[in-house]
Short mmCIF file of C-alpha atoms in Angstrom, two decimals:
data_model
loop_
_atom_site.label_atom_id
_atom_site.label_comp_id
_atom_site.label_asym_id
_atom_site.label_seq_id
_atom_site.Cartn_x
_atom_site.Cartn_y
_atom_site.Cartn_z
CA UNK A 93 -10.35 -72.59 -137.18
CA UNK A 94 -7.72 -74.89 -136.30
CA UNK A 95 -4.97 -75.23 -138.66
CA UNK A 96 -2.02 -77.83 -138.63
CA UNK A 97 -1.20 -81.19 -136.21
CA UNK A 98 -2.95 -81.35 -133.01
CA UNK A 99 -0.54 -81.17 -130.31
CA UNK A 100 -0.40 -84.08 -127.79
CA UNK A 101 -1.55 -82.90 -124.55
CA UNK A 102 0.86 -83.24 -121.68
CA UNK A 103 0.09 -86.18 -119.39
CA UNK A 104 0.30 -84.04 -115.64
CA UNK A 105 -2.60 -82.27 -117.57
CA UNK A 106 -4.34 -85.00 -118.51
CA UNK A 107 -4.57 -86.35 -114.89
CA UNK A 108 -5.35 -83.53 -113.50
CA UNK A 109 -8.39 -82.96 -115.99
CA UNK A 110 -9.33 -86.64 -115.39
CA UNK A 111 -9.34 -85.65 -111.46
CA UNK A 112 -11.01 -82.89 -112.02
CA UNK A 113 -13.85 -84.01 -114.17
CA UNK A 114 -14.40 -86.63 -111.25
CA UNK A 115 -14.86 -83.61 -108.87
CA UNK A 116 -17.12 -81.84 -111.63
CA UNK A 117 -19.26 -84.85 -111.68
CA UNK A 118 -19.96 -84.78 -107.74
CA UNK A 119 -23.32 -82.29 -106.52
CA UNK A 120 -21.37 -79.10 -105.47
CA UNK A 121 -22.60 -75.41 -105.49
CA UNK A 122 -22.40 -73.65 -108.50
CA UNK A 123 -20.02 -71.05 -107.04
CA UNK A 124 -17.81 -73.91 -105.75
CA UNK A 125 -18.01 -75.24 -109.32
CA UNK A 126 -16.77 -72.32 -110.91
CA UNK A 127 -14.21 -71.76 -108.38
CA UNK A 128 -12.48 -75.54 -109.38
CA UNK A 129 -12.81 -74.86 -112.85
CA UNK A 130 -10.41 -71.56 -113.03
CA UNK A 131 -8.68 -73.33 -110.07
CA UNK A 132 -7.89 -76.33 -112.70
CA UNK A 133 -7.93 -73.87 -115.85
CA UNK A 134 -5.17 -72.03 -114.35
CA UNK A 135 -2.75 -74.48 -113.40
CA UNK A 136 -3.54 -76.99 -116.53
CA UNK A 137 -3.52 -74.29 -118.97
CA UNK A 138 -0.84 -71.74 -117.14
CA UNK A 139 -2.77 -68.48 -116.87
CA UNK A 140 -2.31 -65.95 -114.21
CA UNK A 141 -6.41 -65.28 -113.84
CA UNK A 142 -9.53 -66.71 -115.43
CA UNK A 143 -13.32 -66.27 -115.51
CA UNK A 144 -16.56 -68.06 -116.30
CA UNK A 145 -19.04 -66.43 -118.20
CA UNK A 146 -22.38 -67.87 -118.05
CA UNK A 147 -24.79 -67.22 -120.87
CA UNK A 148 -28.21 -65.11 -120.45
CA UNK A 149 -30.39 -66.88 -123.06
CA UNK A 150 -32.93 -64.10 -122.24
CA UNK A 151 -31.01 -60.97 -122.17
CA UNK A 152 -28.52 -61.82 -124.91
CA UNK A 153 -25.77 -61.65 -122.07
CA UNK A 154 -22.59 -63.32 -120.68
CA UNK A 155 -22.51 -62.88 -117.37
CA UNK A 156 -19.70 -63.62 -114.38
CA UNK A 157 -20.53 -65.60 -111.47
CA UNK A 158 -16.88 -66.13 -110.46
CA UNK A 159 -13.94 -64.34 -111.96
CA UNK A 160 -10.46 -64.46 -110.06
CA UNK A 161 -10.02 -60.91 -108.57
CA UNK A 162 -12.63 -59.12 -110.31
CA UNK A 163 -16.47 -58.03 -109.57
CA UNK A 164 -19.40 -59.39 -111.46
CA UNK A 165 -19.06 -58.40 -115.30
CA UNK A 166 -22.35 -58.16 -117.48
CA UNK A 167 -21.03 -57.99 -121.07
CA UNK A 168 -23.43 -57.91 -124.86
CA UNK A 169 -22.66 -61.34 -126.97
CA UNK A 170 -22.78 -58.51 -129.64
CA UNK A 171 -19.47 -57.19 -128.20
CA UNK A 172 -15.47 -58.13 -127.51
CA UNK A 173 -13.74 -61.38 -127.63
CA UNK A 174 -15.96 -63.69 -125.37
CA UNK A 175 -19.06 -62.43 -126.89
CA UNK A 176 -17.31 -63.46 -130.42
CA UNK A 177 -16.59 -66.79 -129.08
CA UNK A 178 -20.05 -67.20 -127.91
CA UNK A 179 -21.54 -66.65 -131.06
CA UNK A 180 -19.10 -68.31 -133.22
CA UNK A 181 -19.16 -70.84 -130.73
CA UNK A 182 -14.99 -71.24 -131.75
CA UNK A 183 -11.73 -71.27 -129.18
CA UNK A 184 -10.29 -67.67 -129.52
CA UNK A 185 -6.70 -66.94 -128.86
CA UNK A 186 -4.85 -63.40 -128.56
CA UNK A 187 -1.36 -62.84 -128.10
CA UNK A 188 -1.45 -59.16 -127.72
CA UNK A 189 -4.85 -57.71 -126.13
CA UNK A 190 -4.79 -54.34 -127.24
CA UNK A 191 -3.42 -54.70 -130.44
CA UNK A 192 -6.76 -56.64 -131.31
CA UNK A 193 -10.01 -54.42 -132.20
CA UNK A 194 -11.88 -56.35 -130.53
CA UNK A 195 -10.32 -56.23 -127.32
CA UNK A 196 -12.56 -53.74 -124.38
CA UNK A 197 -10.09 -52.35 -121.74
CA UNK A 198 -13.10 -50.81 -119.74
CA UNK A 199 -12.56 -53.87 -117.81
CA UNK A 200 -8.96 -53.63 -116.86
CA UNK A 201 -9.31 -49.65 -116.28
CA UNK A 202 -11.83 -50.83 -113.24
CA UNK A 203 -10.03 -53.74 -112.03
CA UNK A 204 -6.26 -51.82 -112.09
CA UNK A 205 -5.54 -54.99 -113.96
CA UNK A 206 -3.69 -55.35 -117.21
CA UNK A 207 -4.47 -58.06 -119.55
CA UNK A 208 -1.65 -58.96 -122.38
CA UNK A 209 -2.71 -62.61 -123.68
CA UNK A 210 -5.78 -64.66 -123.40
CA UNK A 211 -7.63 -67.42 -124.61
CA UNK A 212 -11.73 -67.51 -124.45
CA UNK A 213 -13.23 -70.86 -125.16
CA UNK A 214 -17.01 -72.01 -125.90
CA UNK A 215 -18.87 -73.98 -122.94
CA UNK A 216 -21.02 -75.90 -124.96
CA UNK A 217 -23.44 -78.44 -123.33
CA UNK A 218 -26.02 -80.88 -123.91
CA UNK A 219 -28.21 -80.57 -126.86
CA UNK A 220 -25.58 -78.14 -128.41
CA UNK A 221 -27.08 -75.93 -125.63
CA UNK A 222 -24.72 -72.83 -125.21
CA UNK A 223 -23.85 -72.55 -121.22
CA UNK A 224 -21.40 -69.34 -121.23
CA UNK A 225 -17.63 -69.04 -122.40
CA UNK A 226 -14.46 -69.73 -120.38
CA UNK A 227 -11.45 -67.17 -120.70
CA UNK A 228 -8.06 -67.44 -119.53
CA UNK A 229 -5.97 -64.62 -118.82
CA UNK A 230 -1.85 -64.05 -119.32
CA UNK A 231 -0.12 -67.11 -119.97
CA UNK A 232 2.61 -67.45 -117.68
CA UNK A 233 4.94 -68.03 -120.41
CA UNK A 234 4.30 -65.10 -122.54
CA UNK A 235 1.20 -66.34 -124.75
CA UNK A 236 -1.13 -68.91 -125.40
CA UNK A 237 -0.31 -71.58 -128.06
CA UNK A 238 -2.13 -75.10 -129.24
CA UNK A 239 -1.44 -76.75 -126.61
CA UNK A 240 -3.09 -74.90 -124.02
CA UNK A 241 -5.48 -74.64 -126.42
CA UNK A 242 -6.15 -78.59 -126.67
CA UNK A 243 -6.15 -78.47 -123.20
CA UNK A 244 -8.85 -75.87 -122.77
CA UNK A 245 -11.15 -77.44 -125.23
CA UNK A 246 -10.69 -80.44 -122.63
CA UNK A 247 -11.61 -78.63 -120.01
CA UNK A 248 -14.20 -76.49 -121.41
CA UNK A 249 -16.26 -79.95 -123.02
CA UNK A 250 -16.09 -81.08 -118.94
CA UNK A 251 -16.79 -78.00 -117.40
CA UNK A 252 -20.15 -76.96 -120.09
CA UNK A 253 -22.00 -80.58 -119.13
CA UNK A 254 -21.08 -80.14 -115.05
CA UNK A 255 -22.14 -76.39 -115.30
CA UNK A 256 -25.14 -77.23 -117.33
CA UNK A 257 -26.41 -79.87 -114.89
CA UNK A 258 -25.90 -77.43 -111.72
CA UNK A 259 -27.66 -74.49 -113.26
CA UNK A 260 -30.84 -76.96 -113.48
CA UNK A 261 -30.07 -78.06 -109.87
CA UNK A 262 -29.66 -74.62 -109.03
CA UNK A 263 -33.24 -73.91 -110.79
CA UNK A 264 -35.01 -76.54 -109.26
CA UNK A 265 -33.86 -75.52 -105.87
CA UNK A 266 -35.20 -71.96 -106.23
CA UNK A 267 -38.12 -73.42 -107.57
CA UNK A 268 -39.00 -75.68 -104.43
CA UNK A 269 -38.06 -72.90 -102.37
CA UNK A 270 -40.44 -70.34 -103.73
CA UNK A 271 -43.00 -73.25 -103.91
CA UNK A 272 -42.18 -73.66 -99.98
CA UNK A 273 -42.77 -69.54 -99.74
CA UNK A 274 -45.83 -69.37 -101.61
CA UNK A 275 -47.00 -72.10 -99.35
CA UNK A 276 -46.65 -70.24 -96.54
CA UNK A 277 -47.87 -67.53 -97.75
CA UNK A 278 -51.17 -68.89 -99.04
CA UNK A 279 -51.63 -70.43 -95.44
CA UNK A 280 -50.80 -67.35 -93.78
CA UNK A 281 -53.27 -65.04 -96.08
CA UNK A 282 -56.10 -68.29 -95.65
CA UNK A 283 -55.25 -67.90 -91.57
CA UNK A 284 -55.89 -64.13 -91.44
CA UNK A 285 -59.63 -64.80 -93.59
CA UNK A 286 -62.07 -65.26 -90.99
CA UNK A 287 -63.35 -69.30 -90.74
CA UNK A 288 -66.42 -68.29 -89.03
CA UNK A 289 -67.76 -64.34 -89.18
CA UNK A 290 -69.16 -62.80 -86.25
CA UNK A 291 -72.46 -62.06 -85.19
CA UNK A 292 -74.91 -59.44 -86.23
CA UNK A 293 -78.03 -59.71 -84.63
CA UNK A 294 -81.22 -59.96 -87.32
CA UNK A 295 -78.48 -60.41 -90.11
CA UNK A 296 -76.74 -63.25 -91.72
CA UNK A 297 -73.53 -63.14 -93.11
CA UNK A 298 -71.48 -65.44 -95.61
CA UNK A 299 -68.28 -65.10 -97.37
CA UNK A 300 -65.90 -66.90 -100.02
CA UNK A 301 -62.80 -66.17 -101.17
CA UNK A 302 -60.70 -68.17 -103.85
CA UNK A 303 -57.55 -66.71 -105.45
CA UNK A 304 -56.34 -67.34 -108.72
CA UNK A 305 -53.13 -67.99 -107.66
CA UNK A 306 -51.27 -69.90 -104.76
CA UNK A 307 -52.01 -66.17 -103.37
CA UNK A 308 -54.51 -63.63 -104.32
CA UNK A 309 -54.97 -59.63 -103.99
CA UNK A 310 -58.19 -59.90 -102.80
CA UNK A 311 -59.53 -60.30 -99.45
CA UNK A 312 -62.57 -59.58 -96.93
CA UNK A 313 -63.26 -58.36 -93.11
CA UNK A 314 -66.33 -58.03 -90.07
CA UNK A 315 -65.41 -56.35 -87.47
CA UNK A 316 -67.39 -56.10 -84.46
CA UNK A 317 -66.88 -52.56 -83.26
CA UNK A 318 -68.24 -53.15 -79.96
CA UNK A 319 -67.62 -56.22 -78.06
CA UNK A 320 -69.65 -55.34 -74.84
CA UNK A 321 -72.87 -54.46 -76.91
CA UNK A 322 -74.98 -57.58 -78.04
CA UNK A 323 -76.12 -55.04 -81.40
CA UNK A 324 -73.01 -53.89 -82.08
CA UNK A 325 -72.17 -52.24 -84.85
CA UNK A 326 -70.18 -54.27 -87.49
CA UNK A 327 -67.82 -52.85 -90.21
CA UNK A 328 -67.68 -54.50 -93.25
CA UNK A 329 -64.53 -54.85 -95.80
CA UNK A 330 -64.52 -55.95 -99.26
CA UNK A 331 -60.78 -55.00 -101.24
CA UNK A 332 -58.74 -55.96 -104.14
CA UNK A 333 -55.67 -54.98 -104.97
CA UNK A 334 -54.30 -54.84 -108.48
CA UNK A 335 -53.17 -57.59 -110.28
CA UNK A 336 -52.76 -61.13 -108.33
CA UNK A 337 -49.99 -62.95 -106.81
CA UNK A 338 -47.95 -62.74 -104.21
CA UNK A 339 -47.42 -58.81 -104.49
CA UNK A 340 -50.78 -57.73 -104.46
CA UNK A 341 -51.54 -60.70 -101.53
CA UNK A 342 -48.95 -58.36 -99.18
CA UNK A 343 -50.49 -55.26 -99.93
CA UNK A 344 -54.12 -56.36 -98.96
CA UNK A 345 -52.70 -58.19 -95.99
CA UNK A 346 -51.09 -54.78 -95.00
CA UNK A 347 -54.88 -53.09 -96.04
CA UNK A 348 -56.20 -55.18 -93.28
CA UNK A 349 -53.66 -54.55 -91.07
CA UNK A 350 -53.79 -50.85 -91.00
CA UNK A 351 -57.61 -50.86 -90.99
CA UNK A 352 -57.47 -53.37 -87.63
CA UNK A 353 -54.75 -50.78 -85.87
CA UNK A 354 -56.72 -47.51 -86.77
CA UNK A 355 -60.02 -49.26 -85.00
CA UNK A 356 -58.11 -50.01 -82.03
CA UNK A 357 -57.01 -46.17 -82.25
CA UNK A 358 -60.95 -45.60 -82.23
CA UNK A 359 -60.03 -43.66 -85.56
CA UNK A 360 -63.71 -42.96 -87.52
CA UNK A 361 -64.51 -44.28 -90.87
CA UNK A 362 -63.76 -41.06 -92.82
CA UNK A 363 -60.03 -40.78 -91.17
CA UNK A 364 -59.31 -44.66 -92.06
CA UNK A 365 -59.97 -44.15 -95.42
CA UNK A 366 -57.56 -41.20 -94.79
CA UNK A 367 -54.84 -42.26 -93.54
CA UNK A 368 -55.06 -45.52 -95.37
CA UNK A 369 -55.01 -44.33 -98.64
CA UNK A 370 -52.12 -41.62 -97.43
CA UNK A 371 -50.04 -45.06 -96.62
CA UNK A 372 -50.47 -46.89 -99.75
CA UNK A 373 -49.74 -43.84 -101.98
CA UNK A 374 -46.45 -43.78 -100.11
CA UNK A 375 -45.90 -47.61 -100.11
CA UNK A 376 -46.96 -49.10 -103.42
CA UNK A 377 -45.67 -48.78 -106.93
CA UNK A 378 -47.11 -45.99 -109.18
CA UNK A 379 -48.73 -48.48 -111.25
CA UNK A 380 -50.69 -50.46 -108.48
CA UNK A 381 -53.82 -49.67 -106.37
CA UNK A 382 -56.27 -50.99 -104.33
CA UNK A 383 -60.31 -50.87 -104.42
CA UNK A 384 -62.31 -51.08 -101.41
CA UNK A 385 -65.48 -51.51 -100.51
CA UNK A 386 -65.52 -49.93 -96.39
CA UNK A 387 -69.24 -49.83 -94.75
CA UNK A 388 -70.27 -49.58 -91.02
CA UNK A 389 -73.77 -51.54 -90.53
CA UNK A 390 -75.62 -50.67 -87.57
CA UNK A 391 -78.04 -53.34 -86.46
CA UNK A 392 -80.10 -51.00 -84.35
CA UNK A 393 -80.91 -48.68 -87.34
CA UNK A 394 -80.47 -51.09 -89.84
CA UNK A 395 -78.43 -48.21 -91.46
CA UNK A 396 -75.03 -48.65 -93.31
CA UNK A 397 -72.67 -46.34 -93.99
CA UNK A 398 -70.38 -46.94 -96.38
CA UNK A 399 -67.28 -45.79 -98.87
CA UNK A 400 -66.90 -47.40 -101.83
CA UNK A 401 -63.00 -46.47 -103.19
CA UNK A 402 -63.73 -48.29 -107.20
CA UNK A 403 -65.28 -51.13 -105.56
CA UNK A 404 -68.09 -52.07 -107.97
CA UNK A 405 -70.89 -52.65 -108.63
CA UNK A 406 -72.48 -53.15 -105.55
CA UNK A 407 -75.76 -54.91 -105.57
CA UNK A 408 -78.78 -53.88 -103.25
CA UNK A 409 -81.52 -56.71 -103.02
CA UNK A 410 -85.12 -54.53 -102.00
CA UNK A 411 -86.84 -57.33 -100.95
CA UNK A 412 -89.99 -55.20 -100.65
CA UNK A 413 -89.90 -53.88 -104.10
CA UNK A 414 -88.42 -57.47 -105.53
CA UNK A 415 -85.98 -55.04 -107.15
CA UNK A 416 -82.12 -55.56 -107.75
CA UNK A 417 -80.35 -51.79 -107.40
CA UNK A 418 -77.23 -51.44 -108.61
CA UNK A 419 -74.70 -48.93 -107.08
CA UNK A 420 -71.68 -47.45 -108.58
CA UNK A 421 -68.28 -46.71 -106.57
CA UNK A 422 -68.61 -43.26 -104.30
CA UNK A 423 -64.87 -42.38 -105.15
CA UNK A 424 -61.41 -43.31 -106.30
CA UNK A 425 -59.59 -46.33 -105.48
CA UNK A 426 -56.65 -46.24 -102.81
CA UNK A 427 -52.97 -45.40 -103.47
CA UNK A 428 -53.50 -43.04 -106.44
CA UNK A 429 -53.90 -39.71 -105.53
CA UNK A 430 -52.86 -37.61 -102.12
CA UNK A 431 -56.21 -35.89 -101.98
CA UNK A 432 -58.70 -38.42 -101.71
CA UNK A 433 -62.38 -37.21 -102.06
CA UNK A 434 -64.79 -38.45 -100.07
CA UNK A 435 -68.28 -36.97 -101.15
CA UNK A 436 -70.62 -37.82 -98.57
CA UNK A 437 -73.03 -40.96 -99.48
CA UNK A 438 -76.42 -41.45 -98.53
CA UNK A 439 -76.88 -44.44 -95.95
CA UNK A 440 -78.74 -47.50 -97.44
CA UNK A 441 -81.08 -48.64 -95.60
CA UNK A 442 -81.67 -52.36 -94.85
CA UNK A 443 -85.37 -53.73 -95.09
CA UNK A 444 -86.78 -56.96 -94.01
CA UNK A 445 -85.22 -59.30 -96.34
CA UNK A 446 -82.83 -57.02 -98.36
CA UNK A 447 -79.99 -58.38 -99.12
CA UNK A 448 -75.86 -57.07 -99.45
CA UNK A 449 -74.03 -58.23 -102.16
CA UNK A 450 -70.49 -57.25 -102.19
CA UNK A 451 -68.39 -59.31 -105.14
CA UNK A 452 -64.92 -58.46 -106.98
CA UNK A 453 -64.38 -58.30 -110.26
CA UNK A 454 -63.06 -61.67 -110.91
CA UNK A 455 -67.09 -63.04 -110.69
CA UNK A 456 -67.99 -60.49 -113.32
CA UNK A 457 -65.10 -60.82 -115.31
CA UNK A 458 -65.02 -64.10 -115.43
CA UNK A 459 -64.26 -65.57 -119.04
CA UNK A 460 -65.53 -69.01 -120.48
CA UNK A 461 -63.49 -70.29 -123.59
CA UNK A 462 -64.96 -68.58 -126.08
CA UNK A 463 -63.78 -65.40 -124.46
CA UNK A 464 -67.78 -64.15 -123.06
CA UNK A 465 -67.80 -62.19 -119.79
CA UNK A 466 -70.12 -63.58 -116.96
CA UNK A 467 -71.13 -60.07 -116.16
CA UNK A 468 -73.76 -58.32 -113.74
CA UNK A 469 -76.74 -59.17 -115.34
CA UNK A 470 -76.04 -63.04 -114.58
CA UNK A 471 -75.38 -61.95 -111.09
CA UNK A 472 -78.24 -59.88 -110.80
CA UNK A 473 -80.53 -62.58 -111.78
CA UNK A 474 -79.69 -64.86 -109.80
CA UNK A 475 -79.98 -62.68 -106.98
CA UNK A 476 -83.65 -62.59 -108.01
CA UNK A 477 -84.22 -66.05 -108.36
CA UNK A 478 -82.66 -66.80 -105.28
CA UNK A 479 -83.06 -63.72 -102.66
CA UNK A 480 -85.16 -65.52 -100.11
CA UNK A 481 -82.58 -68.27 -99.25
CA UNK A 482 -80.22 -67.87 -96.27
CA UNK A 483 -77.09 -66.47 -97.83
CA UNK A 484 -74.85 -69.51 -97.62
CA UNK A 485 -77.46 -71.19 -100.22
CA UNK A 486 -77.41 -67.90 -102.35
CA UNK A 487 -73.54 -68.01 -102.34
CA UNK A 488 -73.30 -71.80 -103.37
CA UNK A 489 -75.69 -71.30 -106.39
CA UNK A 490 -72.96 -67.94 -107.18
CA UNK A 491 -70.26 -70.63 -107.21
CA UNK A 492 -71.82 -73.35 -109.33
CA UNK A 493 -73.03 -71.07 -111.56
CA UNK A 494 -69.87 -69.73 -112.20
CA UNK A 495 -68.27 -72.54 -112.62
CA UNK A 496 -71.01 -74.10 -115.00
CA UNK A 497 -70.87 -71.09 -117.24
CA UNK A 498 -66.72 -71.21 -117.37
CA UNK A 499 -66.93 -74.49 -118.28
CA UNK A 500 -63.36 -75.60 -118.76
CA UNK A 501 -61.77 -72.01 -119.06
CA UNK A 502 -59.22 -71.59 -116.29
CA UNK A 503 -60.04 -69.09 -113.68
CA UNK A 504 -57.67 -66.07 -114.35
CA UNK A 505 -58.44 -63.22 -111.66
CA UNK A 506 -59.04 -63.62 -107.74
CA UNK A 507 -62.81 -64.70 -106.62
CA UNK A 508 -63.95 -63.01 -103.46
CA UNK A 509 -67.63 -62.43 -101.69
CA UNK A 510 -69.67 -61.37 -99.25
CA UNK A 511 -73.24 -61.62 -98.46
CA UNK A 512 -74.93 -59.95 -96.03
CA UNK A 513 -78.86 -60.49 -95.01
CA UNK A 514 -81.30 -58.80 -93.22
CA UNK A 515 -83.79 -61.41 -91.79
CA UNK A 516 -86.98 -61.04 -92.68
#
């Protein structure tokens, strides 16, 4: 607390905080901001260093973005003087720092520097918002008395309101620039899904994929494996990796990439599973993973081979039985364990009008407001109903139905499909 006259601050002071609070109003970069105010602190107030600390709402932290010869400093506004004056929210002066308790010399013993006198005052801005604390270090004239005081408080009630604004500048620019990122991103992940899938002779294919987010962790493949054979076989990919975002977007993305290379190395099934999954245990974090659905169709047998790394439940149409067969996952999903088991699985064999239907879990997870899953057995009716369409139909129905059951819950995980037809 302030006790006695207030001192008259000096005029050469005064104009040079009126210049300065000119400058402060101008767009500048925060750095540059900082930089003027201990420029202007240190001449108006007579200090031989200074620093800004800028508050951490989040972390309970004052942290330096600019401190005259020193490093970044992250310091608890539980601890020493500037984390006092933050809380108190009070101008703190000390003529002798380490006769004061409160005083840490960690700082000084990894700068070399040694700090005698200093005064730490509260940036407060707009809404009684607290921006950080600035601190003044050795008065040139032995220590720091009311006036430099008076003219700190100046200084600091012009500096909070600049510093304030160019944080939320600052904010708003990193904002539109990961907007801009994401953008590309999303175009770049919507580029690599195919627009139109290739051919299969006596099969029809269809495929949908919305994320959740400007990018999703899901994504879907055919490959023809033969270009010079009219019936050549086609390999199928259905994945999703963990989570949604941006993260798991790269990670599928590099799935797809890895699977395209190891084709063009003529590598079989089996080893792309391999050497896949021995990438992704090396690449991703411990707590992420990927599922995949991987199956080679073969329109001359009408056979398809297949891996199913926690992708499901797949659904198997049997048109001639007008039964919907579920299948569970054949093993583990990708990025989890070095020895991936691959237990051999029985082709499935594709009759006249059986139908494919490969879907990740955001269809049968999918919530509607009162928190009730839209689940398989939704799916598999419909399936039942509507098995004899061509497969763009049956997907559209999916989709509406979906949506009509959601109602106006949000969707909250990554929707991907894909349909694949014999013709009857």
């Amino acid at each position: 607390m302030r006790v006695g006259t207030p001192s008259l601050i000096d005029a050469s002071s005064l104009i040079l905080i009126l210049d300065v609070s000119r400058k402060l109003a101008a767009p500048c970069d925060l750095t540059e901001l900082l930089e003027l105010i201990i420029k202007t602190g240190r001449e108006v107030i007579g200090a031989d260093r200074g620093s800004v600390f800028l508050y951490d709402e989040e972390a309970k932290e004052l942290y330096s973005r600019v401190a005259t010869g020193e490093t970044q400093i992250r310091v608890s506004i539980d601890k020493g003087i500037a984390g006092e004056c933050a809380r108190r929210r009070q101008t703190i002066l000390v003529d002798d720092c380490y006769a004061d308790p409160r005083f840490n010399p960690e700082i000084d013993r990894r700068t070399g520097y040694h700090t005698k006198s200093l005064i730490t005052v509260p940036l407060i801005g707009l809404d009684d918002k607290l921006v950080g604390v600035l601190q003044m270090l050795n008065s040139v004239v032995g220590h720091f008395g009311p006036d430099e005081r008076d003219v700190a408080e100046l200084l600091a009630a012009q500096a909070a309101v600049a510093v304030q604004r160019t944080l939320l500048l600052e904010e708003r620019m990193v904002k539109i620039k990961l907007e801009h990122d994401l953008t590309i991103a999303r175009d770049i992940q919507q580029n690599i899904l195919l627009r139109r899938l290739p051919r299969c002779p006596g099969y029809s294919l269809s495929a949908f994929s919305k994320p959740a987010d400007d990018t999703g962790g899901d994504i879907y493949d055919v490959i023809r494996l033969d270009e010079r054979a009219d019936a050549s076989p086609v390999l199928l990919l259905l994945a999703d990796a963990a989570g949604h975002g941006i993260g798991p977007a790269l990670s599928v993305t590099q799935f797809r990439a890895m699977l395209r290379i190891g084709l063009r190395l003529s590598a079989d099934m089996d080893a792309l599973m391999h050497h896949i999954n021995q990438q992704l245990l090396e690449d991703l974090p411990n707590d992420r993973f990927i599922t995949a659905f991987l199956g080679i169709l073969d329109p001359a047998t009408h056979q398809l081979r297949y891996h199913a790394a926690g992708q499901g439940p797949l659904l198997h149409y049997r048109a001639a039985e007008g039964q919907v067969v579920w299948r569970d996952p054949s093993t583990v999903p990708l990025g989890m364990f070095k020895d991936l088991d691959l237990p051999p699985t029985p082709p499935l064999v594709m009759a006249p009008g059986d139908l494919l239907v490969l879907l990740t879990d955001g269809f049968y997870e999918y919530q509607d407001a009162a928190g009730q899953v839209f689940g398989k057995e939704r799916v598999g009716d419909l399936i039942h109903r509507l098995h004899a369409r061509p497969t763009s139909d049956i997907l559209g129905a999916l989709l509406a139905e979906v949506r009509r059951f959601a109602g106006s819950a949000k969707q909250i995980d990554d929707l991907t499909a894909l349909l694949v037809k014999r013709d009857a």
